[in-house]
Amino acid sequence: MIPMNEMSVPVSRHGCSNLASFHPDQTIRWLVLIVCSVAHLFSASVPLQAGEVKDVLASIGQVLAGEDDATGNTEIRLEGSGVVVSSEGIVVTNAHVVSDGGRFYPAIFFNLLDPAKPYAPPHRSRLFRTQVVLKNLEADLVLLRIVADGEGNPLPSTQTFEAVPLGDSRVLGFLDEVYTVGFPKAGGSTVTITRGLVSGKEELEDWIKTDAQVTHGNSGGAAVDKSGRLVGVPTKVRPDIQPVDTDNDGFPDGNVNFGSVGLIRPVELVAKMLTTLREGNTDVTRSAMADERLEVKGLVTTETGESVAQALVGLLKAGSKEATVQNLLTWARADLNGIFSFPTRVPAGEYVVRARANGFEVHQENLHLRRDNTNLLIHLSATSP
């Protein structure tokens, strides 16, 4: 037994300050070192994840769009969410939140949430008028600029706004956490935060898929990672609605919703729009971000020119060696005549095309896709007997 006076070790609040002067048995030294290390871990200041996520509340707000009548009152037609992405008062939201049938409403307001009162609806004292300054209709995104207070009075030239930091959606992987923040109708008039997981990506169509709630009114808000950085803009929901035969008469007599997938536009599209705006492009009559997408189709044949039915053809990311969940961009199955067409249009660039069929060697080659070579001809070699 070791006397208590021999175990007296001066321990500071953050660890063992005088451990070097302690000279008992070596085993005891290791035991004390472990205890002190654990104590240090528990006493260290660790930022809370929830606090980082809630930082976005200083940048989130409700978007209201409508028409001004002859008396100066505004009739609100559409409501959604928006988030400040630049301290100069630039707000991103979805185009469908502020437009109807392609026509943008003349009166668009942004009601900024007070982060000190997150459980209260946004107050009118934080209501601002905005103007559309840049739009990407293909991605259903617009940038708004805050130009006046809710009454139309100009803002002080020194006024700035707290912007959410932009993250990187490309580093998100399967089952990474994502939080959607906005003003869904189902949540009433106050802000709502829901947590979900990244359930997949559709990179060619610029979507991040999630099981976090994306409902009516959430559109245009913020999707942030666990550090509170913007990784995307919640845009729409893809429901799984199937017809069902409840009375077993052989005919569907209703539909059942088996669930839905929330779709988020990645933050990289927002970053490109901000760059375009800062370069002086303020033309809002067309999409400044529209990229040409190509329809790719082709024919799979043998080396002697005979068609190969039911061949699987995939388009992979450049540099891919094999087809994986992470690098497969789109794929198609050839018909009985060996003809295939990818279901998703793709931008010009570098890819890898991979094809396989029963009785044939796997074919893989690099592809430099341009407008003039979207009709592919793929030759498969028969496997050796």
mmCIF file of C-alpha atoms in Angstrom:
data_model
loop_
_atom_site.group_PDB
_atom_site.id
_atom_site.type_symbol
_atom_site.label_atom_id
_atom_site.label_comp_id
_atom_site.label_asym_id
_atom_site.label_seq_id
_atom_site.Cartn_x
_atom_site.Cartn_y
_atom_site.Cartn_z
ATOM 1 C CA MET A 1 0.000 0.000 0.000
ATOM 2 C CA ILE A 2 1.235 3.471 -0.846
ATOM 3 C CA PRO A 3 0.868 6.102 1.880
ATOM 4 C CA MET A 4 -1.489 8.931 0.966
ATOM 5 C CA ASN A 5 1.216 11.545 1.396
ATOM 6 C CA GLU A 6 3.212 9.849 -1.368
ATOM 7 C CA MET A 7 0.206 10.149 -3.719
ATOM 8 C CA SER A 8 -0.221 13.880 -3.232
ATOM 9 C CA VAL A 9 0.323 15.336 -6.704
ATOM 10 C CA PRO A 10 -0.348 19.008 -7.400
ATOM 11 C CA VAL A 11 -2.996 18.983 -10.159
ATOM 12 C CA SER A 12 -3.939 22.176 -11.942
ATOM 13 C CA ARG A 13 -7.383 22.868 -13.380
ATOM 14 C CA HIS A 14 -6.182 21.906 -16.848
ATOM 15 C CA GLY A 15 -3.882 18.992 -16.083
ATOM 16 C CA CYS A 16 -0.935 17.873 -13.929
ATOM 17 C CA SER A 17 1.366 20.813 -13.604
ATOM 18 C CA ASN A 18 4.011 19.142 -11.416
ATOM 19 C CA LEU A 19 3.958 15.611 -12.794
ATOM 20 C CA ALA A 20 7.624 15.855 -13.750
ATOM 21 C CA SER A 21 8.568 16.201 -10.062
ATOM 22 C CA PHE A 22 6.574 13.142 -9.034
ATOM 23 C CA HIS A 23 8.766 9.999 -8.634
ATOM 24 C CA PRO A 24 6.830 6.973 -7.361
ATOM 25 C CA ASP A 25 6.684 3.610 -9.033
ATOM 26 C CA GLN A 26 6.608 3.777 -12.873
ATOM 27 C CA THR A 27 3.148 2.121 -13.017
ATOM 28 C CA ILE A 28 1.727 4.772 -10.737
ATOM 29 C CA ARG A 29 3.267 7.463 -12.920
ATOM 30 C CA TRP A 30 1.443 6.107 -15.969
ATOM 31 C CA LEU A 31 -1.827 5.859 -14.034
ATOM 32 C CA VAL A 32 -1.585 9.467 -12.911
ATOM 33 C CA LEU A 33 -0.706 10.573 -16.442
ATOM 34 C CA ILE A 34 -3.802 8.895 -17.881
ATOM 35 C CA VAL A 35 -6.081 10.394 -15.214
ATOM 36 C CA CYS A 36 -4.645 13.853 -15.817
ATOM 37 C CA SER A 37 -5.050 13.545 -19.585
ATOM 38 C CA VAL A 38 -8.705 12.605 -19.215
ATOM 39 C CA ALA A 39 -9.242 15.482 -16.791
ATOM 40 C CA HIS A 40 -7.696 17.833 -19.313
ATOM 41 C CA LEU A 41 -10.036 16.641 -22.055
ATOM 42 C CA PHE A 42 -13.096 17.242 -19.913
ATOM 43 C CA SER A 43 -11.917 20.651 -18.728
ATOM 44 C CA ALA A 44 -10.870 21.969 -22.140
ATOM 45 C CA SER A 45 -13.157 24.414 -23.866
ATOM 46 C CA VAL A 46 -14.863 22.596 -26.771
ATOM 47 C CA PRO A 47 -17.199 24.523 -29.067
ATOM 48 C CA LEU A 48 -20.708 23.092 -29.137
ATOM 49 C CA GLN A 49 -21.890 21.750 -32.470
ATOM 50 C CA ALA A 50 -25.425 22.993 -31.920
ATOM 51 C CA GLY A 51 -24.138 26.502 -31.273
ATOM 52 C CA GLU A 52 -22.290 26.516 -34.575
ATOM 53 C CA VAL A 53 -25.356 25.395 -36.491
ATOM 54 C CA LYS A 54 -27.491 28.057 -34.801
ATOM 55 C CA ASP A 55 -25.111 30.769 -36.010
ATOM 56 C CA VAL A 56 -26.985 30.693 -39.330
ATOM 57 C CA LEU A 57 -29.998 32.236 -37.573
ATOM 58 C CA ALA A 58 -28.324 35.639 -37.840
ATOM 59 C CA SER A 59 -28.456 35.350 -41.649
ATOM 60 C CA ILE A 60 -31.789 33.621 -42.289
ATOM 61 C CA GLY A 61 -35.049 35.350 -43.119
ATOM 62 C CA GLN A 62 -38.457 34.995 -44.686
ATOM 63 C CA VAL A 63 -38.956 36.060 -48.306
ATOM 64 C CA LEU A 64 -42.302 37.641 -49.223
ATOM 65 C CA ALA A 65 -43.296 38.431 -52.807
ATOM 66 C CA GLY A 66 -46.345 40.175 -54.204
ATOM 67 C CA GLU A 67 -47.774 43.263 -55.850
ATOM 68 C CA ASP A 68 -48.202 46.856 -54.678
ATOM 69 C CA ASP A 69 -51.734 48.184 -55.136
ATOM 70 C CA ALA A 70 -52.794 51.762 -55.867
ATOM 71 C CA THR A 71 -52.824 52.673 -52.177
ATOM 72 C CA GLY A 72 -49.263 51.516 -51.615
ATOM 73 C CA ASN A 73 -50.190 48.346 -49.797
ATOM 74 C CA THR A 74 -48.624 45.061 -50.834
ATOM 75 C CA GLU A 75 -50.635 41.931 -51.466
ATOM 76 C CA ILE A 76 -48.364 39.005 -50.659
ATOM 77 C CA ARG A 77 -48.745 36.120 -53.102
ATOM 78 C CA LEU A 78 -45.771 33.901 -52.309
ATOM 79 C CA GLU A 79 -43.725 33.130 -49.219
ATOM 80 C CA GLY A 80 -40.462 31.270 -48.807
ATOM 81 C CA SER A 81 -37.047 31.546 -47.218
ATOM 82 C CA GLY A 82 -33.758 33.268 -47.996
ATOM 83 C CA VAL A 83 -30.283 33.583 -46.546
ATOM 84 C CA VAL A 84 -27.746 36.422 -46.568
ATOM 85 C CA VAL A 85 -24.628 35.324 -48.463
ATOM 86 C CA SER A 86 -22.766 38.642 -48.622
ATOM 87 C CA SER A 87 -22.399 41.403 -46.032
ATOM 88 C CA GLU A 88 -23.419 43.965 -48.672
ATOM 89 C CA GLY A 89 -26.966 42.655 -48.344
ATOM 90 C CA ILE A 90 -27.037 39.957 -51.033
ATOM 91 C CA VAL A 91 -29.630 37.265 -50.345
ATOM 92 C CA VAL A 92 -30.010 33.954 -52.188
ATOM 93 C CA THR A 93 -33.380 32.260 -52.621
ATOM 94 C CA ASN A 94 -35.199 30.141 -55.171
ATOM 95 C CA ALA A 95 -36.600 31.739 -58.315
ATOM 96 C CA HIS A 96 -39.971 30.076 -57.774
ATOM 97 C CA VAL A 97 -40.261 31.840 -54.392
ATOM 98 C CA VAL A 98 -40.335 35.296 -56.035
ATOM 99 C CA SER A 99 -41.906 34.588 -59.433
ATOM 100 C CA ASP A 100 -45.020 33.132 -60.988
ATOM 101 C CA GLY A 101 -44.924 31.524 -64.422
ATOM 102 C CA GLY A 102 -41.594 33.188 -65.220
ATOM 103 C CA ARG A 103 -42.745 36.665 -64.150
ATOM 104 C CA PHE A 104 -40.949 38.090 -61.133
ATOM 105 C CA TYR A 105 -43.099 39.949 -58.655
ATOM 106 C CA PRO A 106 -42.311 43.675 -58.404
ATOM 107 C CA ALA A 107 -42.511 43.767 -54.597
ATOM 108 C CA ILE A 108 -40.050 41.419 -52.900
ATOM 109 C CA PHE A 109 -39.322 41.697 -49.174
ATOM 110 C CA PHE A 110 -36.807 40.000 -46.917
ATOM 111 C CA ASN A 111 -37.782 39.761 -43.243
ATOM 112 C CA LEU A 112 -34.566 39.050 -41.360
ATOM 113 C CA LEU A 113 -34.818 36.929 -38.229
ATOM 114 C CA ASP A 114 -33.603 38.344 -34.930
ATOM 115 C CA PRO A 115 -31.193 35.635 -33.659
ATOM 116 C CA ALA A 116 -31.758 36.829 -30.092
ATOM 117 C CA LYS A 117 -35.449 35.883 -30.455
ATOM 118 C CA PRO A 118 -35.405 32.683 -32.517
ATOM 119 C CA TYR A 119 -38.791 31.491 -31.234
ATOM 120 C CA ALA A 120 -40.598 34.637 -32.373
ATOM 121 C CA PRO A 121 -41.688 35.447 -35.935
ATOM 122 C CA PRO A 122 -39.439 37.936 -37.771
ATOM 123 C CA HIS A 123 -40.371 41.453 -36.640
ATOM 124 C CA ARG A 124 -41.421 44.197 -39.040
ATOM 125 C CA SER A 125 -38.553 46.349 -37.790
ATOM 126 C CA ARG A 126 -36.235 43.926 -39.621
ATOM 127 C CA LEU A 127 -38.197 43.988 -42.890
ATOM 128 C CA PHE A 128 -36.346 45.106 -46.033
ATOM 129 C CA ARG A 129 -37.194 45.700 -49.669
ATOM 130 C CA THR A 130 -35.055 43.873 -52.215
ATOM 131 C CA GLN A 131 -34.439 43.749 -55.944
ATOM 132 C CA VAL A 132 -33.521 40.798 -58.157
ATOM 133 C CA VAL A 133 -29.964 41.388 -59.378
ATOM 134 C CA LEU A 134 -28.986 38.022 -60.863
ATOM 135 C CA LYS A 135 -30.830 34.826 -61.662
ATOM 136 C CA ASN A 136 -30.064 31.298 -62.747
ATOM 137 C CA LEU A 137 -33.394 29.997 -63.953
ATOM 138 C CA GLU A 138 -31.978 26.614 -64.879
ATOM 139 C CA ALA A 139 -30.977 26.028 -61.247
ATOM 140 C CA ASP A 140 -34.026 27.887 -59.851
ATOM 141 C CA LEU A 141 -31.790 30.348 -57.973
ATOM 142 C CA VAL A 142 -31.783 34.138 -57.723
ATOM 143 C CA LEU A 143 -29.719 36.734 -55.916
ATOM 144 C CA LEU A 144 -31.574 39.598 -54.250
ATOM 145 C CA ARG A 145 -30.027 42.858 -53.094
ATOM 146 C CA ILE A 146 -31.403 44.602 -50.001
ATOM 147 C CA VAL A 147 -32.043 48.175 -51.156
ATOM 148 C CA ALA A 148 -34.325 49.814 -48.560
ATOM 149 C CA ASP A 149 -36.201 49.261 -45.335
ATOM 150 C CA GLY A 150 -39.733 47.918 -45.325
ATOM 151 C CA GLU A 151 -41.192 51.384 -45.912
ATOM 152 C CA GLY A 152 -38.948 52.043 -48.892
ATOM 153 C CA ASN A 153 -36.526 54.373 -47.089
ATOM 154 C CA PRO A 154 -32.877 54.151 -48.227
ATOM 155 C CA LEU A 155 -30.477 52.362 -45.904
ATOM 156 C CA PRO A 156 -27.403 54.026 -44.376
ATOM 157 C CA SER A 157 -24.390 53.622 -46.641
ATOM 158 C CA THR A 158 -22.503 52.015 -43.749
ATOM 159 C CA GLN A 159 -25.079 49.308 -43.030
ATOM 160 C CA THR A 160 -23.889 45.749 -43.409
ATOM 161 C CA PHE A 161 -25.470 42.374 -42.777
ATOM 162 C CA GLU A 162 -24.166 39.201 -41.196
ATOM 163 C CA ALA A 163 -23.594 36.668 -43.960
ATOM 164 C CA VAL A 164 -23.484 32.921 -43.540
ATOM 165 C CA PRO A 165 -20.018 31.501 -44.337
ATOM 166 C CA LEU A 166 -19.913 29.459 -47.539
ATOM 167 C CA GLY A 167 -18.842 25.843 -47.181
ATOM 168 C CA ASP A 168 -17.906 23.147 -49.705
ATOM 169 C CA SER A 169 -20.602 20.663 -50.657
ATOM 170 C CA ARG A 170 -18.102 18.574 -52.622
ATOM 171 C CA VAL A 171 -16.622 17.164 -49.418
ATOM 172 C CA LEU A 172 -20.011 15.914 -48.217
ATOM 173 C CA GLY A 173 -20.350 12.146 -48.318
ATOM 174 C CA PHE A 174 -23.018 9.568 -47.653
ATOM 175 C CA LEU A 175 -24.580 9.897 -44.178
ATOM 176 C CA ASP A 176 -22.883 13.209 -43.366
ATOM 177 C CA GLU A 177 -25.116 15.450 -41.276
ATOM 178 C CA VAL A 178 -26.917 18.368 -42.886
ATOM 179 C CA TYR A 179 -29.345 20.875 -41.362
ATOM 180 C CA THR A 180 -32.111 22.689 -43.239
ATOM 181 C CA VAL A 181 -33.123 26.102 -41.909
ATOM 182 C CA GLY A 182 -36.094 28.108 -43.102
ATOM 183 C CA PHE A 183 -39.754 28.963 -42.732
ATOM 184 C CA PRO A 184 -41.823 25.962 -43.847
ATOM 185 C CA LYS A 185 -45.590 26.434 -43.831
ATOM 186 C CA ALA A 186 -45.955 23.391 -41.618
ATOM 187 C CA GLY A 187 -43.779 25.085 -39.004
ATOM 188 C CA GLY A 188 -45.954 28.166 -38.649
ATOM 189 C CA SER A 189 -44.503 31.671 -38.688
ATOM 190 C CA THR A 190 -41.252 30.912 -36.845
ATOM 191 C CA VAL A 191 -37.960 29.541 -38.096
ATOM 192 C CA THR A 192 -37.545 25.762 -38.226
ATOM 193 C CA ILE A 193 -34.328 23.723 -38.146
ATOM 194 C CA THR A 194 -34.346 20.038 -39.082
ATOM 195 C CA ARG A 195 -31.449 17.616 -39.070
ATOM 196 C CA GLY A 196 -30.924 14.923 -41.659
ATOM 197 C CA LEU A 197 -28.303 12.990 -43.559
ATOM 198 C CA VAL A 198 -26.847 13.243 -47.029
ATOM 199 C CA SER A 199 -28.527 10.328 -48.787
ATOM 200 C CA GLY A 200 -26.878 10.809 -52.167
ATOM 201 C CA LYS A 201 -25.951 13.207 -54.937
ATOM 202 C CA GLU A 202 -26.914 13.753 -58.548
ATOM 203 C CA GLU A 203 -23.866 15.704 -59.652
ATOM 204 C CA LEU A 204 -24.826 16.108 -63.307
ATOM 205 C CA GLU A 205 -28.157 17.618 -62.282
ATOM 206 C CA ASP A 206 -26.612 19.601 -59.402
ATOM 207 C CA TRP A 207 -28.571 18.029 -56.554
ATOM 208 C CA ILE A 208 -27.710 16.947 -53.033
ATOM 209 C CA LYS A 209 -30.258 14.432 -51.744
ATOM 210 C CA THR A 210 -31.248 14.392 -48.082
ATOM 211 C CA ASP A 211 -33.841 13.033 -45.672
ATOM 212 C CA ALA A 212 -33.844 16.374 -43.819
ATOM 213 C CA GLN A 213 -37.252 17.999 -44.153
ATOM 214 C CA VAL A 214 -37.680 20.190 -47.213
ATOM 215 C CA THR A 215 -41.302 21.305 -47.337
ATOM 216 C CA HIS A 216 -43.370 24.150 -48.796
ATOM 217 C CA GLY A 217 -41.933 27.433 -47.535
ATOM 218 C CA ASN A 218 -38.497 25.926 -46.846
ATOM 219 C CA SER A 219 -37.517 26.697 -50.420
ATOM 220 C CA GLY A 220 -34.686 29.197 -50.728
ATOM 221 C CA GLY A 221 -33.454 28.795 -47.170
ATOM 222 C CA ALA A 222 -30.183 27.400 -45.901
ATOM 223 C CA ALA A 223 -28.720 23.917 -45.791
ATOM 224 C CA VAL A 224 -25.691 23.995 -43.495
ATOM 225 C CA ASP A 225 -23.161 21.460 -42.299
ATOM 226 C CA LYS A 226 -22.456 20.770 -38.635
ATOM 227 C CA SER A 227 -20.057 23.733 -38.555
ATOM 228 C CA GLY A 228 -22.767 26.142 -39.653
ATOM 229 C CA ARG A 229 -21.377 26.686 -43.165
ATOM 230 C CA LEU A 230 -23.735 26.955 -46.103
ATOM 231 C CA VAL A 231 -23.561 23.835 -48.269
ATOM 232 C CA GLY A 232 -26.678 24.403 -50.337
ATOM 233 C CA VAL A 233 -30.135 25.832 -50.858
ATOM 234 C CA PRO A 234 -33.182 23.596 -50.158
ATOM 235 C CA THR A 235 -35.177 23.760 -53.378
ATOM 236 C CA LYS A 236 -37.757 21.021 -53.818
ATOM 237 C CA VAL A 237 -39.057 17.619 -52.786
ATOM 238 C CA ARG A 238 -39.256 14.506 -54.921
ATOM 239 C CA PRO A 239 -42.112 12.396 -53.500
ATOM 240 C CA ASP A 240 -42.532 8.656 -54.028
ATOM 241 C CA ILE A 241 -46.248 8.439 -54.825
ATOM 242 C CA GLN A 242 -47.534 5.071 -56.017
ATOM 243 C CA PRO A 243 -51.037 3.946 -57.045
ATOM 244 C CA VAL A 244 -52.574 1.281 -54.803
ATOM 245 C CA ASP A 245 -55.484 -1.124 -55.105
ATOM 246 C CA THR A 246 -57.123 -1.113 -51.676
ATOM 247 C CA ASP A 247 -60.209 -3.191 -52.552
ATOM 248 C CA ASN A 248 -58.378 -5.831 -54.640
ATOM 249 C CA ASP A 249 -60.499 -5.301 -57.748
ATOM 250 C CA GLY A 250 -57.463 -5.075 -59.996
ATOM 251 C CA PHE A 251 -57.705 -1.306 -60.487
ATOM 252 C CA PRO A 252 -55.854 1.431 -58.561
ATOM 253 C CA ASP A 253 -58.275 3.466 -56.492
ATOM 254 C CA GLY A 254 -55.883 5.798 -54.722
ATOM 255 C CA ASN A 255 -52.332 6.941 -54.243
ATOM 256 C CA VAL A 256 -50.022 6.450 -51.311
ATOM 257 C CA ASN A 257 -46.975 8.582 -50.517
ATOM 258 C CA PHE A 258 -44.229 6.188 -49.470
ATOM 259 C CA GLY A 259 -41.843 8.979 -48.549
ATOM 260 C CA SER A 260 -39.878 11.712 -50.227
ATOM 261 C CA VAL A 261 -36.366 12.927 -50.969
ATOM 262 C CA GLY A 262 -35.358 16.510 -50.263
ATOM 263 C CA LEU A 263 -33.304 18.120 -53.017
ATOM 264 C CA ILE A 264 -30.704 20.813 -52.298
ATOM 265 C CA ARG A 265 -28.850 22.971 -54.800
ATOM 266 C CA PRO A 266 -25.115 22.872 -53.943
ATOM 267 C CA VAL A 267 -23.457 26.023 -52.628
ATOM 268 C CA GLU A 268 -20.972 26.086 -55.518
ATOM 269 C CA LEU A 269 -23.753 27.429 -57.761
ATOM 270 C CA VAL A 270 -24.292 30.286 -55.305
ATOM 271 C CA ALA A 271 -20.557 31.030 -55.194
ATOM 272 C CA LYS A 272 -20.437 31.218 -59.014
ATOM 273 C CA MET A 273 -23.371 33.602 -59.042
ATOM 274 C CA LEU A 274 -21.675 35.845 -56.475
ATOM 275 C CA THR A 275 -18.534 35.906 -58.602
ATOM 276 C CA THR A 276 -20.583 36.780 -61.682
ATOM 277 C CA LEU A 277 -22.318 39.602 -59.818
ATOM 278 C CA ARG A 278 -19.028 41.024 -58.530
ATOM 279 C CA GLU A 279 -17.661 41.016 -62.057
ATOM 280 C CA GLY A 280 -20.388 43.497 -62.942
ATOM 281 C CA ASN A 281 -22.902 41.216 -64.661
ATOM 282 C CA THR A 282 -26.297 42.444 -63.513
ATOM 283 C CA ASP A 283 -28.302 41.350 -66.548
ATOM 284 C CA VAL A 284 -31.402 39.729 -65.070
ATOM 285 C CA THR A 285 -33.149 39.135 -68.390
ATOM 286 C CA ARG A 286 -31.431 35.797 -68.888
ATOM 287 C CA SER A 287 -29.564 33.206 -66.888
ATOM 288 C CA ALA A 288 -25.991 34.354 -66.433
ATOM 289 C CA MET A 289 -25.010 30.887 -65.255
ATOM 290 C CA ALA A 290 -26.599 28.721 -67.940
ATOM 291 C CA ASP A 291 -24.223 25.968 -69.069
ATOM 292 C CA GLU A 292 -24.932 24.049 -72.243
ATOM 293 C CA ARG A 293 -25.892 20.455 -71.540
ATOM 294 C CA LEU A 294 -25.432 17.790 -74.196
ATOM 295 C CA GLU A 295 -27.626 14.803 -74.966
ATOM 296 C CA VAL A 296 -25.355 11.772 -75.259
ATOM 297 C CA LYS A 297 -26.440 8.590 -77.021
ATOM 298 C CA GLY A 298 -24.797 5.869 -79.038
ATOM 299 C CA LEU A 299 -24.543 2.331 -80.341
ATOM 300 C CA VAL A 300 -22.845 -0.730 -78.852
ATOM 301 C CA THR A 301 -21.555 -3.277 -81.369
ATOM 302 C CA THR A 302 -19.146 -6.176 -81.665
ATOM 303 C CA GLU A 303 -15.800 -5.721 -83.379
ATOM 304 C CA THR A 304 -17.432 -7.006 -86.558
ATOM 305 C CA GLY A 305 -20.268 -4.477 -86.404
ATOM 306 C CA GLU A 306 -23.088 -6.582 -84.956
ATOM 307 C CA SER A 307 -25.243 -4.833 -82.376
ATOM 308 C CA VAL A 308 -24.966 -5.875 -78.721
ATOM 309 C CA ALA A 309 -28.322 -5.957 -76.966
ATOM 310 C CA GLN A 310 -28.834 -5.028 -73.311
ATOM 311 C CA ALA A 311 -25.293 -3.714 -72.803
ATOM 312 C CA LEU A 312 -24.808 -1.476 -69.759
ATOM 313 C CA VAL A 313 -23.086 1.821 -70.545
ATOM 314 C CA GLY A 314 -21.950 4.227 -67.825
ATOM 315 C CA LEU A 315 -20.422 7.693 -67.813
ATOM 316 C CA LEU A 316 -17.814 8.101 -65.072
ATOM 317 C CA LYS A 317 -15.798 10.977 -63.697
ATOM 318 C CA ALA A 318 -12.503 11.682 -65.461
ATOM 319 C CA GLY A 319 -9.659 9.514 -64.186
ATOM 320 C CA SER A 320 -11.906 6.723 -62.901
ATOM 321 C CA LYS A 321 -10.481 3.209 -63.019
ATOM 322 C CA GLU A 322 -13.659 1.380 -62.025
ATOM 323 C CA ALA A 323 -17.344 2.186 -61.673
ATOM 324 C CA THR A 324 -18.312 3.059 -58.092
ATOM 325 C CA VAL A 325 -21.237 4.765 -56.403
ATOM 326 C CA GLN A 326 -19.080 7.875 -55.996
ATOM 327 C CA ASN A 327 -17.869 8.255 -59.596
ATOM 328 C CA LEU A 328 -20.786 6.936 -61.698
ATOM 329 C CA LEU A 329 -22.507 10.013 -63.110
ATOM 330 C CA THR A 330 -25.198 8.466 -65.308
ATOM 331 C CA TRP A 331 -25.879 5.198 -67.082
ATOM 332 C CA ALA A 332 -28.170 3.535 -69.604
ATOM 333 C CA ARG A 333 -29.004 0.060 -70.887
ATOM 334 C CA ALA A 334 -28.852 -0.525 -74.634
ATOM 335 C CA ASP A 335 -32.019 -1.795 -76.313
ATOM 336 C CA LEU A 336 -32.288 -4.928 -78.456
ATOM 337 C CA ASN A 337 -30.577 -3.055 -81.309
ATOM 338 C CA GLY A 338 -27.650 -1.917 -79.149
ATOM 339 C CA ILE A 339 -28.862 1.695 -79.034
ATOM 340 C CA PHE A 340 -28.620 3.639 -75.772
ATOM 341 C CA SER A 341 -29.254 7.184 -74.546
ATOM 342 C CA PHE A 342 -28.189 8.630 -71.215
ATOM 343 C CA PRO A 343 -31.224 9.942 -69.282
ATOM 344 C CA THR A 344 -29.332 13.018 -68.090
ATOM 345 C CA ARG A 345 -27.830 15.739 -70.245
ATOM 346 C CA VAL A 346 -24.202 16.416 -69.385
ATOM 347 C CA PRO A 347 -21.834 19.375 -69.846
ATOM 348 C CA ALA A 348 -18.930 19.167 -72.255
ATOM 349 C CA GLY A 349 -15.679 17.986 -70.697
ATOM 350 C CA GLU A 350 -13.547 15.004 -69.785
ATOM 351 C CA TYR A 351 -15.167 11.706 -68.817
ATOM 352 C CA VAL A 352 -14.620 7.959 -68.833
ATOM 353 C CA VAL A 353 -17.131 5.778 -70.688
ATOM 354 C CA ARG A 354 -17.492 2.173 -69.538
ATOM 355 C CA ALA A 355 -19.564 -0.591 -71.136
ATOM 356 C CA ARG A 356 -20.126 -4.273 -70.421
ATOM 357 C CA ALA A 357 -22.361 -7.117 -71.551
ATOM 358 C CA ASN A 358 -22.547 -10.843 -70.983
ATOM 359 C CA GLY A 359 -19.988 -12.679 -73.096
ATOM 360 C CA PHE A 360 -17.851 -9.588 -73.717
ATOM 361 C CA GLU A 361 -14.824 -7.942 -72.155
ATOM 362 C CA VAL A 362 -15.415 -4.761 -70.173
ATOM 363 C CA HIS A 363 -14.750 -1.754 -72.403
ATOM 364 C CA GLN A 364 -13.435 1.462 -70.874
ATOM 365 C CA GLU A 365 -11.953 4.536 -72.522
ATOM 366 C CA ASN A 366 -11.409 8.222 -71.889
ATOM 367 C CA LEU A 367 -13.887 10.546 -73.561
ATOM 368 C CA HIS A 368 -13.450 14.222 -74.411
ATOM 369 C CA LEU A 369 -17.078 15.194 -74.866
ATOM 370 C CA ARG A 370 -17.857 18.064 -77.222
ATOM 371 C CA ARG A 371 -20.909 19.239 -79.087
ATOM 372 C CA ASP A 372 -19.781 17.433 -82.253
ATOM 373 C CA ASN A 373 -19.181 13.984 -80.689
ATOM 374 C CA THR A 374 -22.280 13.212 -78.647
ATOM 375 C CA ASN A 375 -23.094 10.102 -80.735
ATOM 376 C CA LEU A 376 -20.835 7.388 -79.363
ATOM 377 C CA LEU A 377 -19.841 4.157 -81.065
ATOM 378 C CA ILE A 378 -18.626 1.507 -78.647
ATOM 379 C CA HIS A 379 -17.033 -1.768 -79.797
ATOM 380 C CA LEU A 380 -17.007 -4.735 -77.408
ATOM 381 C CA SER A 381 -14.589 -7.647 -77.683
ATOM 382 C CA ALA A 382 -15.856 -11.182 -77.033
ATOM 383 C CA THR A 383 -14.393 -12.888 -74.002
ATOM 384 C CA SER A 384 -11.848 -15.594 -74.586
ATOM 385 C CA PRO A 385 -13.276 -19.164 -74.527
#
